[in-house]
Short mmCIF file of C-alpha atoms in Angstrom, two decimals:
data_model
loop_
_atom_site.label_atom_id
_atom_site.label_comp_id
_atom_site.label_asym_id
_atom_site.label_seq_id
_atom_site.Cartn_x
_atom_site.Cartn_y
_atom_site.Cartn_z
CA UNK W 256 -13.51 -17.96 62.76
CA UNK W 257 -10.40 -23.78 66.57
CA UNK W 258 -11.55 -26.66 67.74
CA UNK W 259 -11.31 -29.80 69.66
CA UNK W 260 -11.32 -32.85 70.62
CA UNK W 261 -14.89 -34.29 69.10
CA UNK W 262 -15.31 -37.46 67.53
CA UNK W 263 -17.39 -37.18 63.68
CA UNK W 264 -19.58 -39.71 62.90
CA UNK W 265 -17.70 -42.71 61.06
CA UNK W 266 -19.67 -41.76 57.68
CA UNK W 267 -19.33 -38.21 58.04
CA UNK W 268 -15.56 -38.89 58.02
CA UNK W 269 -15.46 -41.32 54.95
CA UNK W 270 -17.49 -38.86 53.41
CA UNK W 271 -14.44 -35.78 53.86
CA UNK W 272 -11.57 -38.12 53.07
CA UNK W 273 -13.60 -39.30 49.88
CA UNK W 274 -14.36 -35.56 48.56
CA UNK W 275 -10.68 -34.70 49.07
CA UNK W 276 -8.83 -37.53 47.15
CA UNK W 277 -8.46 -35.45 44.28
CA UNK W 278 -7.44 -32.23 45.74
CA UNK W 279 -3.20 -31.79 45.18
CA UNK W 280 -0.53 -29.12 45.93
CA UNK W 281 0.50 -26.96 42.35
CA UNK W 282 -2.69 -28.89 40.60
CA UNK W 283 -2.21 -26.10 37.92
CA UNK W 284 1.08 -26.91 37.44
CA UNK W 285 0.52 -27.75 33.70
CA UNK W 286 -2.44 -26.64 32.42
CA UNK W 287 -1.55 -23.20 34.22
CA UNK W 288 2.09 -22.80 35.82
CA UNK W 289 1.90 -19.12 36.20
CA UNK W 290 -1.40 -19.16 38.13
CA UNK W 291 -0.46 -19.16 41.70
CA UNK W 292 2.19 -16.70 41.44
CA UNK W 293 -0.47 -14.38 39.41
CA UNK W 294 -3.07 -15.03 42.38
CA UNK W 295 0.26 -13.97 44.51
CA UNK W 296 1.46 -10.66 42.72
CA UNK W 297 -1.91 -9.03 42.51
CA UNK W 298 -2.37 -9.61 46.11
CA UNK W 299 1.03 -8.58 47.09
CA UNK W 300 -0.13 -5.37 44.70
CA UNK W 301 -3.26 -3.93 46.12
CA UNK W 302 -3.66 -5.89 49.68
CA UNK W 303 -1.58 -3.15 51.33
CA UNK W 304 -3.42 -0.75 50.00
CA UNK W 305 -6.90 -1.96 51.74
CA UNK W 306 -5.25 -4.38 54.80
CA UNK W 307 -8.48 -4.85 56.31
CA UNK W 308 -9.54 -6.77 53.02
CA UNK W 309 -7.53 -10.02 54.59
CA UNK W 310 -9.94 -10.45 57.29
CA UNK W 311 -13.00 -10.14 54.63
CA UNK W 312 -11.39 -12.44 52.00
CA UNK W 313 -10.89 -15.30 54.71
CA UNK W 314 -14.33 -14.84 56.20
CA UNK W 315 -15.64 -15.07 52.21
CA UNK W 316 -13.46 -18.48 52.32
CA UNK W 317 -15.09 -19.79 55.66
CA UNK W 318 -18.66 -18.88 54.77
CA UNK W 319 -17.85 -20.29 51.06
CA UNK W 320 -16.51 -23.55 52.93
CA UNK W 321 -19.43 -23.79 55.10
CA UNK W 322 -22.60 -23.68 52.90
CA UNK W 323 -21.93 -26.27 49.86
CA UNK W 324 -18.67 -26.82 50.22
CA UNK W 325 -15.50 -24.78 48.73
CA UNK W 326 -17.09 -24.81 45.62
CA UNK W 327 -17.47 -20.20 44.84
CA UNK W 328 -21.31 -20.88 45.44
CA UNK W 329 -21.02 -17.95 47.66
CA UNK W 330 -19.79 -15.55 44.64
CA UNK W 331 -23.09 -16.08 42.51
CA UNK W 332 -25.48 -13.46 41.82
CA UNK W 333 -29.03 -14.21 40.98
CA UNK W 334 -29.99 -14.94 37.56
CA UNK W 335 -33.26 -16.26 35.65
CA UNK W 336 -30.91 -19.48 35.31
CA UNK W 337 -30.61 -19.80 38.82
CA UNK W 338 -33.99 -19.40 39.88
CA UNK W 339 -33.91 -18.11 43.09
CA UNK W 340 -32.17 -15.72 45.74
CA UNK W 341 -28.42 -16.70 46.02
CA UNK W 342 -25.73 -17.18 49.39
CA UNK W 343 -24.72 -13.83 48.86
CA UNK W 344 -27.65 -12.43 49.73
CA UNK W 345 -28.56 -14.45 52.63
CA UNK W 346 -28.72 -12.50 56.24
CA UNK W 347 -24.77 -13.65 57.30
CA UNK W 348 -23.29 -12.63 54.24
CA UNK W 349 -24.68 -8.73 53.26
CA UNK W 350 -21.77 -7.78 55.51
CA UNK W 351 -19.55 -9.48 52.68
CA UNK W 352 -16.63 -7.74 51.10
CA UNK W 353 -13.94 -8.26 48.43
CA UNK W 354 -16.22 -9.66 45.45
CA UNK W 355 -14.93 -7.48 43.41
CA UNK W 356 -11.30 -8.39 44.26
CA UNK W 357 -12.07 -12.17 43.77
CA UNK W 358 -13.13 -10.95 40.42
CA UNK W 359 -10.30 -8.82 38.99
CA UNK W 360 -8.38 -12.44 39.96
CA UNK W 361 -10.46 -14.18 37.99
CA UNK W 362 -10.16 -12.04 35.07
CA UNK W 363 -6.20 -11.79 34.92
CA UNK W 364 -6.67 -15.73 35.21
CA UNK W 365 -8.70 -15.76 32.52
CA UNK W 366 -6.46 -14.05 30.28
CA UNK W 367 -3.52 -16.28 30.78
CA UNK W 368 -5.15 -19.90 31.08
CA UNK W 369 -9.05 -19.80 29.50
CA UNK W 370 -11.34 -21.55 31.47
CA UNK W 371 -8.44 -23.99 34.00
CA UNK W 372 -8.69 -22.24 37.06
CA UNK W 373 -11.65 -22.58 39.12
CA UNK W 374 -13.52 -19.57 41.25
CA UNK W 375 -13.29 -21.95 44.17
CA UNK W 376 -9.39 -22.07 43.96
CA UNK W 377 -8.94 -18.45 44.05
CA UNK W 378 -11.00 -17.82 46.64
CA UNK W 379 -9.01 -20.28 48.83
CA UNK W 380 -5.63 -18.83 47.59
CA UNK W 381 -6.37 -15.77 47.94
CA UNK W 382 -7.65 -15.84 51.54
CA UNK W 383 -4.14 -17.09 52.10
CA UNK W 384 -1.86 -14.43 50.42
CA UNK W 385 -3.64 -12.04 52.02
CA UNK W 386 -3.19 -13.12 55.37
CA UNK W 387 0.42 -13.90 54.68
CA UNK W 388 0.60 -10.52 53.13
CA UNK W 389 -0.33 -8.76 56.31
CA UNK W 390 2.03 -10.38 58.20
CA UNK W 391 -0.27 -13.38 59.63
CA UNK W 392 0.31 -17.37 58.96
CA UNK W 393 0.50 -19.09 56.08
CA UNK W 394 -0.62 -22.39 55.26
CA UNK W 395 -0.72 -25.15 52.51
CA UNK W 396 -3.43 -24.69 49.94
CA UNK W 397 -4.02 -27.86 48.01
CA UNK W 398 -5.98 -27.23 44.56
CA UNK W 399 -8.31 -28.79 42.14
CA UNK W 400 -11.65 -27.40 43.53
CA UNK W 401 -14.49 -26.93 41.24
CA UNK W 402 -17.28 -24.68 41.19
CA UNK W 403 -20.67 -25.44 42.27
CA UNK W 404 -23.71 -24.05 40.03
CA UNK W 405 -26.45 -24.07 43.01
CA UNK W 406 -26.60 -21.61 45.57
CA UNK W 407 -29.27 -21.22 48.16
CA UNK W 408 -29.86 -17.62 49.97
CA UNK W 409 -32.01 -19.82 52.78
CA UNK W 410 -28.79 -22.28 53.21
CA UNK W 411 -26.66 -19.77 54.81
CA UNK W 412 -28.78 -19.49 58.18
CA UNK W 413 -28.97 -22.55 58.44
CA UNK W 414 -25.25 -23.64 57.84
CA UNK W 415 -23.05 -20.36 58.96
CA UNK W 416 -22.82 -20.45 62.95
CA UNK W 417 -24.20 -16.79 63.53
CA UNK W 418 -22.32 -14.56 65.99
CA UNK W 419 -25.18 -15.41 68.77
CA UNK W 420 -24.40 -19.19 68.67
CA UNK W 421 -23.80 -20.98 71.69
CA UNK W 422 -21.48 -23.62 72.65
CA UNK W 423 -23.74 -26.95 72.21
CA UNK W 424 -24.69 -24.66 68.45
CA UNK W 425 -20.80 -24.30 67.20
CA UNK W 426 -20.06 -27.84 68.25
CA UNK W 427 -22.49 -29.28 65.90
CA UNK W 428 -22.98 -26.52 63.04
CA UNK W 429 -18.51 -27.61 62.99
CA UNK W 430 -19.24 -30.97 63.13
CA UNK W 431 -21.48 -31.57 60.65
CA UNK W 432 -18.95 -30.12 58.52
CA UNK W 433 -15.90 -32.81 59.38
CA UNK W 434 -14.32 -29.84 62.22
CA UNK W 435 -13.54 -30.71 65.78
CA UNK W 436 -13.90 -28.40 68.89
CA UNK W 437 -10.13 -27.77 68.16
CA UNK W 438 -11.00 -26.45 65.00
CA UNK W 439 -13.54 -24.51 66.49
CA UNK W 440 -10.90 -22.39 68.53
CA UNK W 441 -8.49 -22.09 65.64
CA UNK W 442 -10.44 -20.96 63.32
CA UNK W 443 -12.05 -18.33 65.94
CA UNK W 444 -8.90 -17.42 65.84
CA UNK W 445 -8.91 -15.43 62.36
CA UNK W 446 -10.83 -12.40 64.65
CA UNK W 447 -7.72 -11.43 65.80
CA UNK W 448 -7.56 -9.37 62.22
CA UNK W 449 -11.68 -9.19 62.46
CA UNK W 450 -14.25 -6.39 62.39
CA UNK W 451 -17.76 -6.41 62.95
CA UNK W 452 -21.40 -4.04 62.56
CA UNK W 453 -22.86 -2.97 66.02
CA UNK W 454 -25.70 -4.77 64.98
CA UNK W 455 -24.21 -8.32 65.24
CA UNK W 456 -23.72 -7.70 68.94
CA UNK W 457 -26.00 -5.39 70.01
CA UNK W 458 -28.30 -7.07 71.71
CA UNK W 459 -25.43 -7.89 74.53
CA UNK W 460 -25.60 -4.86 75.04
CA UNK W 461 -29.21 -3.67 75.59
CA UNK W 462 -31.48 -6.25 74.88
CA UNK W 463 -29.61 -9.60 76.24
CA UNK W 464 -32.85 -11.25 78.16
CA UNK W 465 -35.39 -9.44 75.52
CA UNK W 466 -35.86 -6.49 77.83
CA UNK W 467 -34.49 -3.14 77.16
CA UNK W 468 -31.44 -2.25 79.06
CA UNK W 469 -29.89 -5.89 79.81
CA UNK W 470 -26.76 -6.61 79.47
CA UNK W 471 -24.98 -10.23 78.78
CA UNK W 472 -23.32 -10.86 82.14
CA UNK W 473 -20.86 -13.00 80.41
CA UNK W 474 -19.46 -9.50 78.50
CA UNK W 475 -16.76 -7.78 80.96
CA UNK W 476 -18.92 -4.75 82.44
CA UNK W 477 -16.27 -2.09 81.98
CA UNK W 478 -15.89 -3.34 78.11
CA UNK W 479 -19.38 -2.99 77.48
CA UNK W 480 -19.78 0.48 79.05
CA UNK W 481 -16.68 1.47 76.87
CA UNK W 482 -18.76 -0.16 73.65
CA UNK W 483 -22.10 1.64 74.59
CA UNK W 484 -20.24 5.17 75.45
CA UNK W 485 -17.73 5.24 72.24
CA UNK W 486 -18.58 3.17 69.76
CA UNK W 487 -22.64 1.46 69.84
CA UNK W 488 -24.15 4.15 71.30
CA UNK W 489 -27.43 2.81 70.19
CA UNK W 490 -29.21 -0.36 70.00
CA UNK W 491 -29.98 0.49 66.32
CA UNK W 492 -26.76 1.45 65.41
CA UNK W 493 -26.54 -0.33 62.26
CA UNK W 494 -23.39 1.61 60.74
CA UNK W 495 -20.44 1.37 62.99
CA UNK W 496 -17.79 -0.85 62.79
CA UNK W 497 -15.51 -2.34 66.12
CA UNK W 498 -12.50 -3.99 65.67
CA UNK W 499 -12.90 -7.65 67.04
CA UNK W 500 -9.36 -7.64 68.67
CA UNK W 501 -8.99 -3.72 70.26
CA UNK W 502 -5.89 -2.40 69.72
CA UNK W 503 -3.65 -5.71 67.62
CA UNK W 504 -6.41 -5.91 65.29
CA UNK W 505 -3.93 -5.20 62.44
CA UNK W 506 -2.04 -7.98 63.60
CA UNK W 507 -2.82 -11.67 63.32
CA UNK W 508 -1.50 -12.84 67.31
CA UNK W 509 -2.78 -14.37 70.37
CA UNK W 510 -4.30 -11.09 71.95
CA UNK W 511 -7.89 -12.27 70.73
CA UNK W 512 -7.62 -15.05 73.11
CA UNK W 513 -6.44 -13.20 75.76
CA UNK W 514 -9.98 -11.17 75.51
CA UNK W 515 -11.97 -13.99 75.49
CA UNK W 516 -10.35 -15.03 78.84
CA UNK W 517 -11.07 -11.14 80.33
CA UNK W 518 -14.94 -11.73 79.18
CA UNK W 519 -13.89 -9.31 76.23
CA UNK W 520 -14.72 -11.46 73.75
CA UNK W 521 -17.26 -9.39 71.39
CA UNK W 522 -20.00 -12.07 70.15
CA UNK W 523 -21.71 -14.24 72.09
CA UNK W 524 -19.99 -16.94 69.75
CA UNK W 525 -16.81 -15.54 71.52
CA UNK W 526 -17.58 -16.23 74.47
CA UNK W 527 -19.34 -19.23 74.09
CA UNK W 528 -15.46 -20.54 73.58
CA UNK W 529 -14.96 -20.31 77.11
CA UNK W 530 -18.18 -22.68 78.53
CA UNK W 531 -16.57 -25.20 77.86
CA UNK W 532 -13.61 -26.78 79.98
CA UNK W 533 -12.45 -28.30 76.83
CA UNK W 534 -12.46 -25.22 74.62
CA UNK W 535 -11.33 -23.12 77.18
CA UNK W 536 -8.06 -25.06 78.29
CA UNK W 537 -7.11 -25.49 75.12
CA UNK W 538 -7.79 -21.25 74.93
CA UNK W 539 -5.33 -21.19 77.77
CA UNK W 540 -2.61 -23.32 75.86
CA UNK W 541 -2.55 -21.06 73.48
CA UNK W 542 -2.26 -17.93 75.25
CA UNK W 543 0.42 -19.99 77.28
CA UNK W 544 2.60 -20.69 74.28
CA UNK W 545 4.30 -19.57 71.33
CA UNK W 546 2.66 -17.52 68.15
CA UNK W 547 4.63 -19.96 66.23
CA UNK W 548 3.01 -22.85 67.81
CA UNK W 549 -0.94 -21.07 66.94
CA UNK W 550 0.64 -20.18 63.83
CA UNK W 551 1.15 -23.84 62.89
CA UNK W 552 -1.85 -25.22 64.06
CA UNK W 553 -4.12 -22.82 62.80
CA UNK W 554 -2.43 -23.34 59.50
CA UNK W 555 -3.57 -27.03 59.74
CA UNK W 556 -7.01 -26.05 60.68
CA UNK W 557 -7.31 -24.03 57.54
CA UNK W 558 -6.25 -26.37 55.43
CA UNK W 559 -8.94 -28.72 56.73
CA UNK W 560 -11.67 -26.54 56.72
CA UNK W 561 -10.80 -25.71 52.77
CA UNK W 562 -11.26 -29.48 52.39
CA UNK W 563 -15.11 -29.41 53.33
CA UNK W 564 -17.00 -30.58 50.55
CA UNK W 565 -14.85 -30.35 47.93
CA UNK W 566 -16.29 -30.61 44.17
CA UNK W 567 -12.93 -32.42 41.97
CA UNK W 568 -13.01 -34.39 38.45
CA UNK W 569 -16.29 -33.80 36.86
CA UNK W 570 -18.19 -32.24 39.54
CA UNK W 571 -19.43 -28.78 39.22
CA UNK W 572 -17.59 -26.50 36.52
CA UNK W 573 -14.83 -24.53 35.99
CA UNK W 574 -16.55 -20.73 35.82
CA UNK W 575 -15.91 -18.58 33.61
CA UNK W 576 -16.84 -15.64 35.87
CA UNK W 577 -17.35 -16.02 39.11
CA UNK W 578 -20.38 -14.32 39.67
CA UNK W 579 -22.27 -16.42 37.38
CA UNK W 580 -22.50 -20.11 36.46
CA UNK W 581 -21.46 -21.15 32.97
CA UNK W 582 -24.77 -21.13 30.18
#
């Protein structure tokens, strides 16, 4: 899931400032010191183990960020109390992993500060570690976030760009949540450690103009005969999973954006980043300079995005399991 240079509504803005006031580096630092470096150690514990879990825990973070808020709505299951189907079974998010994760956190929480840290927290902190953990970029995680009790399978079509967006669709669908095209390229940027089903690009492959057997002419040709021949060797391949970023996929760098300037950029989504002029220069600035440089801005870009909609004070709850709201 960086962007650019677009200008948010006045309101909209007063709006993302106002829902952040209350959000503040080591917010736990009283009512539960230990909790960061808890969120920290079990990560540093079993993220090795399963590496490819970083790229799932901060793509649970930005499609928790984009429906609701940062508020954990995505972690509910469905419940009499909650009267209908939740986010995590809407269409973007079956592909979902690392609930269970979130929710071994949330019980070693538990057991050292009863009902202080919120669901929404440690889903932001942990999307974090684990990137850091893997060797990618860290960045400042500001807490206080409470957790939302509605969640809304229907909302997450609606409000999680889908990997066939184009470039008009991300511009909007990231600026109606406070994120500039700049934002849009950054945060693309976390596909560098990405995978993805056959399914969510398929149709590039065999189906692009609703005909059988065309092919997006946007996708590099000798790319897509590679995908069709080794890897989605069917257009109802529904089971096997491409790395986003051939060949550095382990590694958080710059080589994602070097594919999306070859036409090798998997989704449509992808390679919508490269319509633009704006989008695309800023692609090539990247590429041009130092991982440091991406390192630093994406870290800023992450920090914004776990800013959108923010629940703080007496909004929302603090959960006592993440999977369900409190009775």
């Amino acid at each position: 899931m960086a962007k650019f240079v677009y200008l948010c509504p006045l309101i909209l803005m007063c709006i993302v400032v106002s829902s952040n006031a209350q959000l503040q580096q080591n917010f736990y630092a009283k009512s539960c010191p230990k909790a960061e470096k808890i969120i920290l150690e079990y990560v540093h514990k079993h993220i090795p183990n399963a590496p490819s879990l970083a790229a799932a825990l901060i793509r649970m973070h930005f499609h928790d960020c984009f429906v609701r808020g940062c508020d954990a709505s995505v972690l509910l299951n469905f419940t009499s109390s909650t009267g209908n189907q939740t986010e995590k079974v809407g269409i973007p998010n079956l592909t979902l992993r690392g609930f269970s994760f979130i929710d071994n956190v949330k019980k070693i929480i538990e057991d050292e500060c009863p009902g202080v840290v919120s669901c929404a927290d440690i889903v932001a902190l942990v999307a974090r570690d684990s990137v850091v953990v893997t060797g990618g970029p860290s960045w400042s995680v500001p807490t206080g976030r409470r957790d939302g009790r509605i969640s809304n399978a229907s909302e997450t079509l609606t409000d999680i760009p889908a990997p066939t967006s184009n470039f008009s669709t991300l511009q909007n669908e990231f600026a109606k949540k406070g994120l500039d095209l700049k934002d849009l390229v950054l945060l693309s940027g976390a596909h560098t450690i990405g995978i993805s089903h056959c399914s969510s690009f398929s149709t590039r492959l065999y189906n692009f103009t609703g005909t059988f057997g065309t092919e997006d002419p946007s996708l590099d040709s000798e790319y897509a005969a590679n995908l069709k021949a080794n890897k989605c060797k069917s257009i109802n391949d529904n089971t096997t999973i491409v790395e986003m970023d051939p060949g550095s996929f382990r590694t958080f760098d710059l080589s994602y954006y070097k594919l999306l300037l070859k036409r090798r950029g998997l989704f449509q989504s992808d390679a919508a980043l490269t319509t633009s002029t704006t989008t695309k220069t800023y692609i090539e600035q990247l590429v041009a300079g130092s991982l440091k440089e991406f390192y630093a801005e994406f870290a800023q870009s992450m920090e914004k995005m776990g800013r959108i909609e923010v629940k703080t004070r007496s909004d929302g709850e603090i959960r006592k399991h993440c999977a369900v709201v409190n009775s």
